[in-house]
PDB file of C-alpha atoms in Angstrom:
ATOM      1  CA  MET A   1      -0.003  -0.067  -0.028  1.00 59.00           C
ATOM      2  CA  PRO A   2       1.604   3.287  -1.109  1.00 68.00           C
ATOM      3  CA  ASN A   3       2.269   5.988   1.427  1.00 83.00           C
ATOM      4  CA  ASP A   4       0.316   9.167   0.581  1.00 89.00           C
ATOM      5  CA  THR A   5       1.729  11.315   3.351  1.00 92.00           C
ATOM      6  CA  ARG A   6       2.153  14.791   2.165  1.00 96.00           C
ATOM      7  CA  ARG A   7       4.730  17.139   3.671  1.00 96.00           C
ATOM      8  CA  SER A   8       4.889  20.870   3.052  1.00 97.00           C
ATOM      9  CA  GLY A   9       7.655  23.414   3.467  1.00 97.00           C
ATOM     10  CA  SER A  10       8.847  26.799   2.451  1.00 97.00           C
ATOM     11  CA  CYS A  11      11.710  29.275   2.575  1.00 96.00           C
ATOM     12  CA  LEU A  12      11.983  31.663   5.529  1.00 95.00           C
ATOM     13  CA  CYS A  13       9.707  34.366   3.915  1.00 97.00           C
ATOM     14  CA  GLY A  14       7.207  31.941   2.410  1.00 96.00           C
ATOM     15  CA  GLY A  15       7.936  33.222  -1.156  1.00 97.00           C
ATOM     16  CA  ILE A  16       8.722  29.599  -2.305  1.00 97.00           C
ATOM     17  CA  GLN A  17       6.294  26.922  -1.230  1.00 97.00           C
ATOM     18  CA  PHE A  18       6.825  23.176  -1.859  1.00 98.00           C
ATOM     19  CA  SER A  19       5.408  19.811  -0.949  1.00 97.00           C
ATOM     20  CA  VAL A  20       6.568  16.135  -1.185  1.00 97.00           C
ATOM     21  CA  THR A  21       4.329  13.080  -1.048  1.00 96.00           C
ATOM     22  CA  GLY A  22       5.128   9.553   0.003  1.00 95.00           C
ATOM     23  CA  ASP A  23       8.264   8.092   1.378  1.00 95.00           C
ATOM     24  CA  PRO A  24      11.696   9.490   0.606  1.00 96.00           C
ATOM     25  CA  PHE A  25      14.251   7.262  -1.220  1.00 95.00           C
ATOM     26  CA  ARG A  26      16.842   8.043   1.629  1.00 95.00           C
ATOM     27  CA  ILE A  27      17.454  10.286   4.526  1.00 97.00           C
ATOM     28  CA  GLY A  28      20.928  11.386   5.754  1.00 96.00           C
ATOM     29  CA  LEU A  29      23.137  13.795   7.480  1.00 96.00           C
ATOM     30  CA  CYS A  30      26.100  15.515   5.852  1.00 96.00           C
ATOM     31  CA  HIS A  31      29.063  17.070   7.583  1.00 96.00           C
ATOM     32  CA  CYS A  32      30.988  18.225   4.521  1.00 93.00           C
ATOM     33  CA  LYS A  33      32.348  21.762   4.112  1.00 93.00           C
ATOM     34  CA  ASP A  34      29.690  22.784   1.566  1.00 90.00           C
ATOM     35  CA  CYS A  35      26.819  21.651   3.652  1.00 90.00           C
ATOM     36  CA  ARG A  36      28.222  23.413   6.704  1.00 92.00           C
ATOM     37  CA  LYS A  37      28.735  26.624   4.864  1.00 90.00           C
ATOM     38  CA  ALA A  38      25.359  26.658   3.189  1.00 87.00           C
ATOM     39  CA  SER A  39      23.481  25.667   6.304  1.00 87.00           C
ATOM     40  CA  GLY A  40      25.447  27.771   8.796  1.00 88.00           C
ATOM     41  CA  SER A  41      25.350  24.790  11.120  1.00 92.00           C
ATOM     42  CA  THR A  42      27.663  21.915  11.811  1.00 93.00           C
ATOM     43  CA  PHE A  43      25.790  19.535   9.441  1.00 94.00           C
ATOM     44  CA  SER A  44      22.964  19.391   7.094  1.00 94.00           C
ATOM     45  CA  ALA A  45      19.973  16.954   7.517  1.00 95.00           C
ATOM     46  CA  PHE A  46      18.152  16.154   4.244  1.00 95.00           C
ATOM     47  CA  ALA A  47      15.699  13.632   2.652  1.00 97.00           C
ATOM     48  CA  VAL A  48      15.611  12.704  -1.035  1.00 97.00           C
ATOM     49  CA  TRP A  49      12.266  12.064  -2.780  1.00 97.00           C
ATOM     50  CA  PRO A  50      11.506  11.043  -6.345  1.00 97.00           C
ATOM     51  CA  LEU A  51      10.999  14.036  -8.627  1.00 97.00           C
ATOM     52  CA  GLU A  52       7.426  13.044  -9.356  1.00 97.00           C
ATOM     53  CA  ALA A  53       6.557  13.307  -5.609  1.00 97.00           C
ATOM     54  CA  PHE A  54       7.543  17.028  -5.584  1.00 97.00           C
ATOM     55  CA  GLU A  55       5.528  20.177  -6.342  1.00 97.00           C
ATOM     56  CA  THR A  56       6.715  23.798  -5.894  1.00 96.00           C
ATOM     57  CA  THR A  57       5.672  27.484  -6.499  1.00 96.00           C
ATOM     58  CA  GLY A  58       7.858  30.530  -6.419  1.00 96.00           C
ATOM     59  CA  LEU A  59      11.028  31.939  -7.966  1.00 95.00           C
ATOM     60  CA  VAL A  60      14.131  30.093  -7.092  1.00 94.00           C
ATOM     61  CA  SER A  61      17.778  31.137  -7.448  1.00 94.00           C
ATOM     62  CA  SER A  62      20.887  28.943  -7.280  1.00 92.00           C
ATOM     63  CA  TYR A  63      24.494  29.002  -6.585  1.00 90.00           C
ATOM     64  CA  GLY A  64      26.346  25.903  -7.815  1.00 86.00           C
ATOM     65  CA  ASP A  65      24.122  23.036  -6.814  1.00 83.00           C
ATOM     66  CA  ARG A  66      22.356  24.935  -3.944  1.00 88.00           C
ATOM     67  CA  SER A  67      18.964  26.380  -4.399  1.00 92.00           C
ATOM     68  CA  PHE A  68      17.591  29.342  -2.309  1.00 94.00           C
ATOM     69  CA  CYS A  69      15.001  32.003  -2.165  1.00 96.00           C
ATOM     70  CA  PRO A  70      16.189  35.265  -3.894  1.00 96.00           C
ATOM     71  CA  THR A  71      14.236  37.353  -1.351  1.00 97.00           C
ATOM     72  CA  CYS A  72      15.175  35.830   2.129  1.00 95.00           C
ATOM     73  CA  GLY A  73      18.130  33.537   1.106  1.00 93.00           C
ATOM     74  CA  GLY A  74      16.302  30.604   2.721  1.00 93.00           C
ATOM     75  CA  ARG A  75      17.423  27.159   1.367  1.00 92.00           C
ATOM     76  CA  VAL A  76      14.911  25.383  -0.714  1.00 94.00           C
ATOM     77  CA  PRO A  77      14.861  21.948  -2.297  1.00 95.00           C
ATOM     78  CA  LEU A  78      17.592  21.018  -4.796  1.00 93.00           C
ATOM     79  CA  VAL A  79      16.058  19.573  -8.021  1.00 93.00           C
ATOM     80  CA  ARG A  80      18.087  17.059  -9.861  1.00 91.00           C
ATOM     81  CA  GLU A  81      17.351  14.993 -12.901  1.00 91.00           C
ATOM     82  CA  ASN A  82      15.048  12.433 -11.324  1.00 94.00           C
ATOM     83  CA  GLU A  83      15.082  13.333  -7.570  1.00 95.00           C
ATOM     84  CA  VAL A  84      14.727  16.227  -5.190  1.00 96.00           C
ATOM     85  CA  GLU A  85      16.724  16.849  -2.041  1.00 95.00           C
ATOM     86  CA  VAL A  86      14.890  18.559   0.730  1.00 96.00           C
ATOM     87  CA  THR A  87      16.544  19.966   3.825  1.00 95.00           C
ATOM     88  CA  ILE A  88      14.536  18.550   6.800  1.00 95.00           C
ATOM     89  CA  GLY A  89      14.612  21.954   8.554  1.00 93.00           C
ATOM     90  CA  SER A  90      12.651  23.595   5.669  1.00 95.00           C
ATOM     91  CA  LEU A  91       9.561  21.397   6.326  1.00 96.00           C
ATOM     92  CA  ASP A  92       6.628  23.040   8.153  1.00 95.00           C
ATOM     93  CA  GLU A  93       5.719  20.401  10.651  1.00 91.00           C
ATOM     94  CA  VAL A  94       8.067  19.571  13.472  1.00 86.00           C
ATOM     95  CA  PRO A  95       9.032  17.082  14.744  1.00 84.00           C
ATOM     96  CA  THR A  96       9.311  15.388  11.377  1.00 85.00           C
ATOM     97  CA  GLU A  97       7.771  11.925  11.999  1.00 87.00           C
ATOM     98  CA  GLY A  98       9.196   9.059   9.909  1.00 89.00           C
ATOM     99  CA  LEU A  99      12.364  11.084   8.705  1.00 94.00           C
ATOM    100  CA  GLU A 100      15.085   9.600  10.696  1.00 94.00           C
ATOM    101  CA  PRO A 101      18.516   9.631   9.058  1.00 96.00           C
ATOM    102  CA  SER A 102      19.945   6.122   8.119  1.00 95.00           C
ATOM    103  CA  TYR A 103      23.422   7.309   7.227  1.00 96.00           C
ATOM    104  CA  GLU A 104      25.952  10.215   7.796  1.00 96.00           C
ATOM    105  CA  LEU A 105      28.346  11.514   5.220  1.00 95.00           C
ATOM    106  CA  TRP A 106      31.809  13.148   5.675  1.00 95.00           C
ATOM    107  CA  ILE A 107      32.168  11.971   9.240  1.00 95.00           C
ATOM    108  CA  ASN A 108      35.774  12.998   9.266  1.00 95.00           C
ATOM    109  CA  ARG A 109      34.304  16.603   9.441  1.00 95.00           C
ATOM    110  CA  ARG A 110      31.799  15.863  12.246  1.00 95.00           C
ATOM    111  CA  GLU A 111      32.375  17.832  15.406  1.00 95.00           C
ATOM    112  CA  HIS A 112      34.070  15.903  18.194  1.00 95.00           C
ATOM    113  CA  TRP A 113      31.132  16.792  20.469  1.00 96.00           C
ATOM    114  CA  LEU A 114      28.563  15.298  18.215  1.00 95.00           C
ATOM    115  CA  GLN A 115      28.104  11.464  18.473  1.00 95.00           C
ATOM    116  CA  PRO A 116      27.318   9.226  15.590  1.00 96.00           C
ATOM    117  CA  LEU A 117      23.640   8.611  15.091  1.00 94.00           C
ATOM    118  CA  PRO A 118      22.755   5.209  16.535  1.00 94.00           C
ATOM    119  CA  GLY A 119      22.309   2.573  13.978  1.00 94.00           C
ATOM    120  CA  ALA A 120      23.157   4.964  11.045  1.00 95.00           C
ATOM    121  CA  ARG A 121      25.784   3.893   8.576  1.00 94.00           C
ATOM    122  CA  GLN A 122      28.958   6.069   8.728  1.00 93.00           C
ATOM    123  CA  PHE A 123      30.812   7.193   5.549  1.00 94.00           C
ATOM    124  CA  GLU A 124      34.065   9.053   5.382  1.00 92.00           C
ATOM    125  CA  HIS A 125      33.051  10.845   2.245  1.00 90.00           C
ATOM    126  CA  ASP A 126      30.242  10.726  -0.358  1.00 88.00           C
ATOM    127  CA  ARG A 127      28.080   7.694  -0.841  1.00 81.00           C
ATOM    128  CA  VAL A 128      28.632   5.609  -3.950  1.00 65.00           C
ATOM    129  CA  GLU A 129      25.647   4.518  -6.014  1.00 61.00           C
ATOM    130  CA  ASP A 130      25.435   1.283  -7.867  1.00 44.00           C
ATOM    131  CA  GLY A 131      22.059  -0.047  -6.783  1.00 47.00           C
ATOM    132  CA  SER A 132      23.559  -3.048  -4.899  1.00 36.00           C
ATOM    133  CA  THR A 133      21.509  -2.274  -1.809  1.00 38.00           C
ATOM    134  CA  ASN A 134      18.140  -0.997  -1.294  1.00 39.00           C
ATOM    135  CA  ASP A 135      19.297   2.490  -0.355  1.00 43.00           C
ATOM    136  CA  GLY A 136      22.013   2.669  -3.064  1.00 41.00           C
ATOM    137  CA  LEU A 137      24.921   2.838  -0.515  1.00 40.00           C
ATOM    138  CA  THR A 138      27.818   0.653  -1.527  1.00 35.00           C
ATOM    139  CA  ALA A 139      30.732   2.104   0.554  1.00 37.00           C
ATOM    140  CA  GLU A 140      31.649   0.089   3.571  1.00 37.00           C
ATOM    141  CA  PRO A 141      30.759   1.833   6.902  1.00 38.00           C
ATOM    142  CA  VAL A 142      33.673   3.294   8.822  1.00 38.00           C
ATOM    143  CA  SER A 143      34.579   1.555  12.102  1.00 36.00           C
ATOM    144  CA  GLU A 144      34.304   3.718  15.155  1.00 37.00           C
ATOM    145  CA  GLY A 145      37.589   5.402  15.973  1.00 35.00           C
ATOM    146  CA  ALA A 146      38.896   5.122  12.517  1.00 34.00           C
ATOM    147  CA  GLU A 147      41.314   7.886  11.507  1.00 30.00           C
ATOM    148  CA  THR A 148      40.608   9.834   8.344  1.00 28.00           C
ATOM    149  CA  PRO A 149      42.384  12.560   6.537  1.00 29.00           C
ATOM    150  CA  LEU A 150      40.764  15.946   6.749  1.00 27.00           C
ATOM    151  CA  SER A 151      39.969  17.153   3.205  1.00 31.00           C
ATOM    152  CA  ALA A 152      37.218  18.633   1.068  1.00 35.00           C
TER     153      ALA A 152
END
């Protein structure tokens, strides 16, 4: 039975509205430099839905692969060829039931005072897609305490 849950969100000023329907493909946290800079936080929490589950209104600007509102600068979903990445903090309803991250990216950049998410897969860098698992993750998880070089 398909999930018809509809979640809505917007930028800070409300000039860009969007919604996603159903379950996301995947949910994660990213600690990379770009996500830290774009969010102004120590990580970015996001969920990725199929493009056909996404609707939006409003004028969107972009810088690189980041999308934002030209009025307030608030982050809005990043639309790719066949999927859309939504920052969880841009959703209207909180707490966000059913959107628990299953993996973390760029853990070598995670602040030492943040603990790994219990049960979430841990990756030193970006995830690798080849469809070998149900969430598209193929890289091996990093064992706790593994040393990694600081880059990117």
